[in-house]
XYZ file of C-alpha atoms in Angstrom:
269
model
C 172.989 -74.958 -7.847
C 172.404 -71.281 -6.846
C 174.768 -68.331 -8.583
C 175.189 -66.086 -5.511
C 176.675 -63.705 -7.985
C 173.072 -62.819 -9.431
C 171.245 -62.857 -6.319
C 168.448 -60.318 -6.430
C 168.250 -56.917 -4.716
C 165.517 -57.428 -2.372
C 165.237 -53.963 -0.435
C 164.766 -50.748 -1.806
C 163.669 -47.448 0.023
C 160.525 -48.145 1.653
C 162.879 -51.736 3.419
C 160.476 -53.293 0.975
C 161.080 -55.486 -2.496
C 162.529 -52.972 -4.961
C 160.453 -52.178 -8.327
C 162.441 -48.938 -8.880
C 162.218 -48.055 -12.147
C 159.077 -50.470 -12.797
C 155.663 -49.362 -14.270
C 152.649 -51.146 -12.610
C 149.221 -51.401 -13.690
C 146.844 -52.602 -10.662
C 143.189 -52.611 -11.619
C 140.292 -52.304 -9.062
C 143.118 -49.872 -6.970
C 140.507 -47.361 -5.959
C 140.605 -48.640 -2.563
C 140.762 -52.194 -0.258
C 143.433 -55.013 -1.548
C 143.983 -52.775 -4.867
C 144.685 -49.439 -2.985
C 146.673 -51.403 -0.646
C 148.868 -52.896 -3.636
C 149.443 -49.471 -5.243
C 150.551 -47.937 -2.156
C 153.097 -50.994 -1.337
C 154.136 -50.509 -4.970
C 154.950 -47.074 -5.197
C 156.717 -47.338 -1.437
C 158.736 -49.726 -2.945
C 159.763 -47.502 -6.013
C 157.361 -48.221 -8.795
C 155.352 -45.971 -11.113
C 151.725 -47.064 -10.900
C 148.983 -46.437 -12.464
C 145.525 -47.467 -10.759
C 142.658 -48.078 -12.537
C 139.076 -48.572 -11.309
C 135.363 -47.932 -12.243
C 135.002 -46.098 -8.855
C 136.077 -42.453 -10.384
C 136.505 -40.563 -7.491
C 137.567 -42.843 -5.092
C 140.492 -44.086 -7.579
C 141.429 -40.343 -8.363
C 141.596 -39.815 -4.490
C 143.956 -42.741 -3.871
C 146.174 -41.596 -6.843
C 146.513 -37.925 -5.603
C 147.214 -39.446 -2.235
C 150.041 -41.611 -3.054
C 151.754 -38.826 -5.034
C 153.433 -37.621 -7.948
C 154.173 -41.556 -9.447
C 150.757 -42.455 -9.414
C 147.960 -41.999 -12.757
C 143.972 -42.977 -12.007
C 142.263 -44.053 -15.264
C 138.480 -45.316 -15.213
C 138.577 -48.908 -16.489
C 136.079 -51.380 -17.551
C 138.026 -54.721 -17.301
C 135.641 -56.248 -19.609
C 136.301 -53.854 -22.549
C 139.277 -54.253 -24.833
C 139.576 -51.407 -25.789
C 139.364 -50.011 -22.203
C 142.294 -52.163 -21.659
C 144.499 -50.887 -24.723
C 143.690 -47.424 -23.699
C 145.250 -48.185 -20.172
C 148.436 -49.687 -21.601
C 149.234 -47.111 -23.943
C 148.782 -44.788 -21.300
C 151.180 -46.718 -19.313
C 153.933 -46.910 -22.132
C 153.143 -42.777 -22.842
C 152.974 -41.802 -19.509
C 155.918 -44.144 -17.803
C 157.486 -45.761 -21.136
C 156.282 -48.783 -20.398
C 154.588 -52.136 -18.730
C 156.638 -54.632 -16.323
C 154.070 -55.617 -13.856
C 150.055 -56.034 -13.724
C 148.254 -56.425 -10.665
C 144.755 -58.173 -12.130
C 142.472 -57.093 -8.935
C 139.216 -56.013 -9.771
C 136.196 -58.168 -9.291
C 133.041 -58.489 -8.154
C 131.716 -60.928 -5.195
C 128.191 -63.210 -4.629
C 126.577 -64.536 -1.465
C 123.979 -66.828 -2.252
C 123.455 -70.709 -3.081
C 124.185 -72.159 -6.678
C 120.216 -72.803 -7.191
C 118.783 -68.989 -6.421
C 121.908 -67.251 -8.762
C 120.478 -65.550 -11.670
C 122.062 -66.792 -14.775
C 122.421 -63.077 -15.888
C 124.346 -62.235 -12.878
C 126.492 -65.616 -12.958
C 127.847 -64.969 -16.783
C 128.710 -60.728 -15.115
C 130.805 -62.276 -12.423
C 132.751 -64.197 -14.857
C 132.834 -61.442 -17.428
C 134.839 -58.805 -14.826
C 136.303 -61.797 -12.342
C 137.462 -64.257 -15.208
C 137.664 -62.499 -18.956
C 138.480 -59.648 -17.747
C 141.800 -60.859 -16.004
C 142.147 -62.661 -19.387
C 141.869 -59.677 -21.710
C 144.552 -57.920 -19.573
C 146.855 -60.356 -19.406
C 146.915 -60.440 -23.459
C 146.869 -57.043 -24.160
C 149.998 -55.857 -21.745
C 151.898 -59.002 -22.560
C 153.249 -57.401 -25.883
C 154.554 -54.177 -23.843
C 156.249 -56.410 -21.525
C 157.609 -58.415 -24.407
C 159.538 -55.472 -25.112
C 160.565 -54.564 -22.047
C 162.544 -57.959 -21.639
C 160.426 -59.130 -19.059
C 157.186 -58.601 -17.026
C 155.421 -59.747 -13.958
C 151.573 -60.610 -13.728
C 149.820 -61.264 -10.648
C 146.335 -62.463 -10.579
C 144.294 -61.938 -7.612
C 142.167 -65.146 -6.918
C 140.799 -66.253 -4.050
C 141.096 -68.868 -1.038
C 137.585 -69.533 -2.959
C 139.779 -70.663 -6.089
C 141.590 -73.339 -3.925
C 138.454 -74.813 -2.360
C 134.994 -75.418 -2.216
C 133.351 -72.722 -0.328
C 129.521 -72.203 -0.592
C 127.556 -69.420 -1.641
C 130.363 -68.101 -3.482
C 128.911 -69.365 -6.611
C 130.005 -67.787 -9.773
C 133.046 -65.942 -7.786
C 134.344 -69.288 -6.299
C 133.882 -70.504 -10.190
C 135.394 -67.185 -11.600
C 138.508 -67.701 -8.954
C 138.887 -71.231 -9.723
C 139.126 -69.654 -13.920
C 142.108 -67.387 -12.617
C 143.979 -69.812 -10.880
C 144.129 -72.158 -13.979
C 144.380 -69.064 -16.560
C 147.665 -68.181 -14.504
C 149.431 -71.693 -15.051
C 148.393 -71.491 -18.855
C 150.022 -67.990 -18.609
C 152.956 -69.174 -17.439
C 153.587 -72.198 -19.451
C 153.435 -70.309 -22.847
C 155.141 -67.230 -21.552
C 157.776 -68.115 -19.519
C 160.654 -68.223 -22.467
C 159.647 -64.610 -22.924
C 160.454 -63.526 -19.158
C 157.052 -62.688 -18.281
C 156.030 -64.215 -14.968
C 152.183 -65.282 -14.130
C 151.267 -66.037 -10.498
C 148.389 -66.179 -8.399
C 147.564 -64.611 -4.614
C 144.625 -66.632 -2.885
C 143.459 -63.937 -0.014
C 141.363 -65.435 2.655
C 138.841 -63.422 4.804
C 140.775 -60.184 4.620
C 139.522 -56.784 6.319
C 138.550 -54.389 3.291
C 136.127 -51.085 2.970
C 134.060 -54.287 1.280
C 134.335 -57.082 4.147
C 133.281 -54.538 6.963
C 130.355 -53.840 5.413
C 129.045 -57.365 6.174
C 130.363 -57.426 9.679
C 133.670 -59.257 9.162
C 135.730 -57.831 12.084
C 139.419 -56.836 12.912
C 141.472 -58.576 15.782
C 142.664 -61.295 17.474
C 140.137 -63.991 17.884
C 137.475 -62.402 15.561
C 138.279 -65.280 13.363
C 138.282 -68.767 14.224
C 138.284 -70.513 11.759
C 141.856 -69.919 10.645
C 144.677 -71.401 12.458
C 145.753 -67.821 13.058
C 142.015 -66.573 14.621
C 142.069 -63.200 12.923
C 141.150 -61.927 9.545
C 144.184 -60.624 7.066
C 145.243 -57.211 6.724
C 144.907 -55.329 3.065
C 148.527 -54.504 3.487
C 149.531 -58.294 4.055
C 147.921 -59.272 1.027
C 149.665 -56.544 -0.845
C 153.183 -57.695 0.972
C 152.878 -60.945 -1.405
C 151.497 -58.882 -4.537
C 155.112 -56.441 -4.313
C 157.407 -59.671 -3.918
C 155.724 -61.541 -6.867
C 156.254 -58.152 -8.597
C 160.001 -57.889 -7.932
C 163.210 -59.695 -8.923
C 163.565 -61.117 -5.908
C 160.783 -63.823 -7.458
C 162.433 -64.086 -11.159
C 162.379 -67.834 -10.927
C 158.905 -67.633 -9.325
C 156.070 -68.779 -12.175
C 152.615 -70.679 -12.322
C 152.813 -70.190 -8.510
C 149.743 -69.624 -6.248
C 150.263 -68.108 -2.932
C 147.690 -68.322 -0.536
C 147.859 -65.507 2.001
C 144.968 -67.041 4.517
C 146.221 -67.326 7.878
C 146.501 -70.740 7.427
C 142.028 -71.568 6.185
C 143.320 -73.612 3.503
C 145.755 -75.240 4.766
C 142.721 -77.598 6.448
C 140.353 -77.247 9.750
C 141.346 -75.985 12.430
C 141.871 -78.378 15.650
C 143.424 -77.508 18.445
C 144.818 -80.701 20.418
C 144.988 -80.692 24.208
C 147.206 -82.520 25.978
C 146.013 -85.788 28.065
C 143.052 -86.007 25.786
């Protein structure tokens, strides 16, 4: 049964999901999916602060998106770093209700020629460090009354995809760290879901030649890449009240790639 009576406000300002009022943390926001989240977030009402290891990049995208926006360097793998960003969140906004786990580092080779050194770093930023920021805010949200975390995996953390070695691992980590999240939060009113972004166009992606357009991707039943703003489109609704019975989810925002391959059937044959 649905109570029409408590139906969520689902447009604020921006003709977007409303987080007036709402203090959001998104880490790795200096620019690409992050930057793109902040911006959708503070369109939509929110404070934000942005946090990134990319110093003058992150204070750039702060000062652009105006006067409810902060830019704090932030190692994700550092608790402390992490405690440092939510009490500036709580001093500077008076609170936590939403955390946009983003940052993370990529690979591009097969299983057998990935350093070991390098495997365990990708897992450190991509895996503990989503973990260490999901504990340490949780408590601020707690007294808030509620919260919203959204964990940025990957279409790599739904499937098999090769040379994505200890990212496609680290992904796979997130998306079953968010359902653990979930279950033992959930009485508290602190959502956990997951985004899975497939080939999206990013400062990052056209550095290696992935391209923007229709057609420029076939392998997705769409046959284009995704937009940064597309991906951060799911990341403000998973934010909002209009998903407060949304938990343990996992979106994938692909175009379709995981959905299966991609056959087009012609009539007569």
């Amino acid at each position: 049964m649905t109570d029409h009576g408590t139906t969520p406000t689902t447009t604020g300002a921006a003709g977007t999901f409303d987080l007036t009022g709402k203090t959001v943390i998104v880490t790795g926001g200096a620019r690409g999916l992050g930057a793109a989240a902040a911006e959708r977030a503070v369109a939509a009402g929110a404070n934000v602060v942005i946090t990134d290891v990319l110093e003058e990049a992150g204070a750039a995208t702060a000062a652009r998106l105006g006067e409810r926006a902060r830019f704090l360097v932030h190692d994700v793998t550092s608790e402390a770093d992490w405690q440092r960003v939510t009490d500036f969140a709580v001093a500077e906004f008076g609170g936590v209700d939403g955390l946009v786990n983003n940052a993370g580092i990529s690979t591009g080779q097969p299983l057998e020629t990935v350093p070991v050194d390098f495997f365990r770093k990708v897992l450190d930023v991509n895996l503990t460090g989503v973990f260490i920021g999901m504990k340490t805010v949780v408590p601020a949200m707690r007294e808030r009354g509620a919260g919203s975390i959204v964990n940025i995996s990957s279409a790599a953390g739904l499937m098999g995809l090769a040379m994505t070695g200890g990212y496609g691992a680290s992904k796979w980590g997130v998306r079953g760290l968010t359902k653990i999240g979930a279950v033992e939060w959930g009485t508290d009113r602190v959502r956990v879901n997951s985004v899975h972004p497939g080939m999206t166009y990013t400062p990052m992606t056209a550095e290696v030649g992935i391209r923007r357009g229709e057609g420029n991707y076939p392998n997705t039943p769409m046959g284009r890449v995704g937009e940064a703003e597309e991906i951060a489109g799911a990341v403000v609704f998973l934010l909002s009240d209009a998903a407060s019975y949304v938990t343990g989810a996992e979106l994938a925002v692909d175009g379709g790639w995981t959905t299966g391959p991609t056959v087009k059937y012609v009539m007569g044959q």
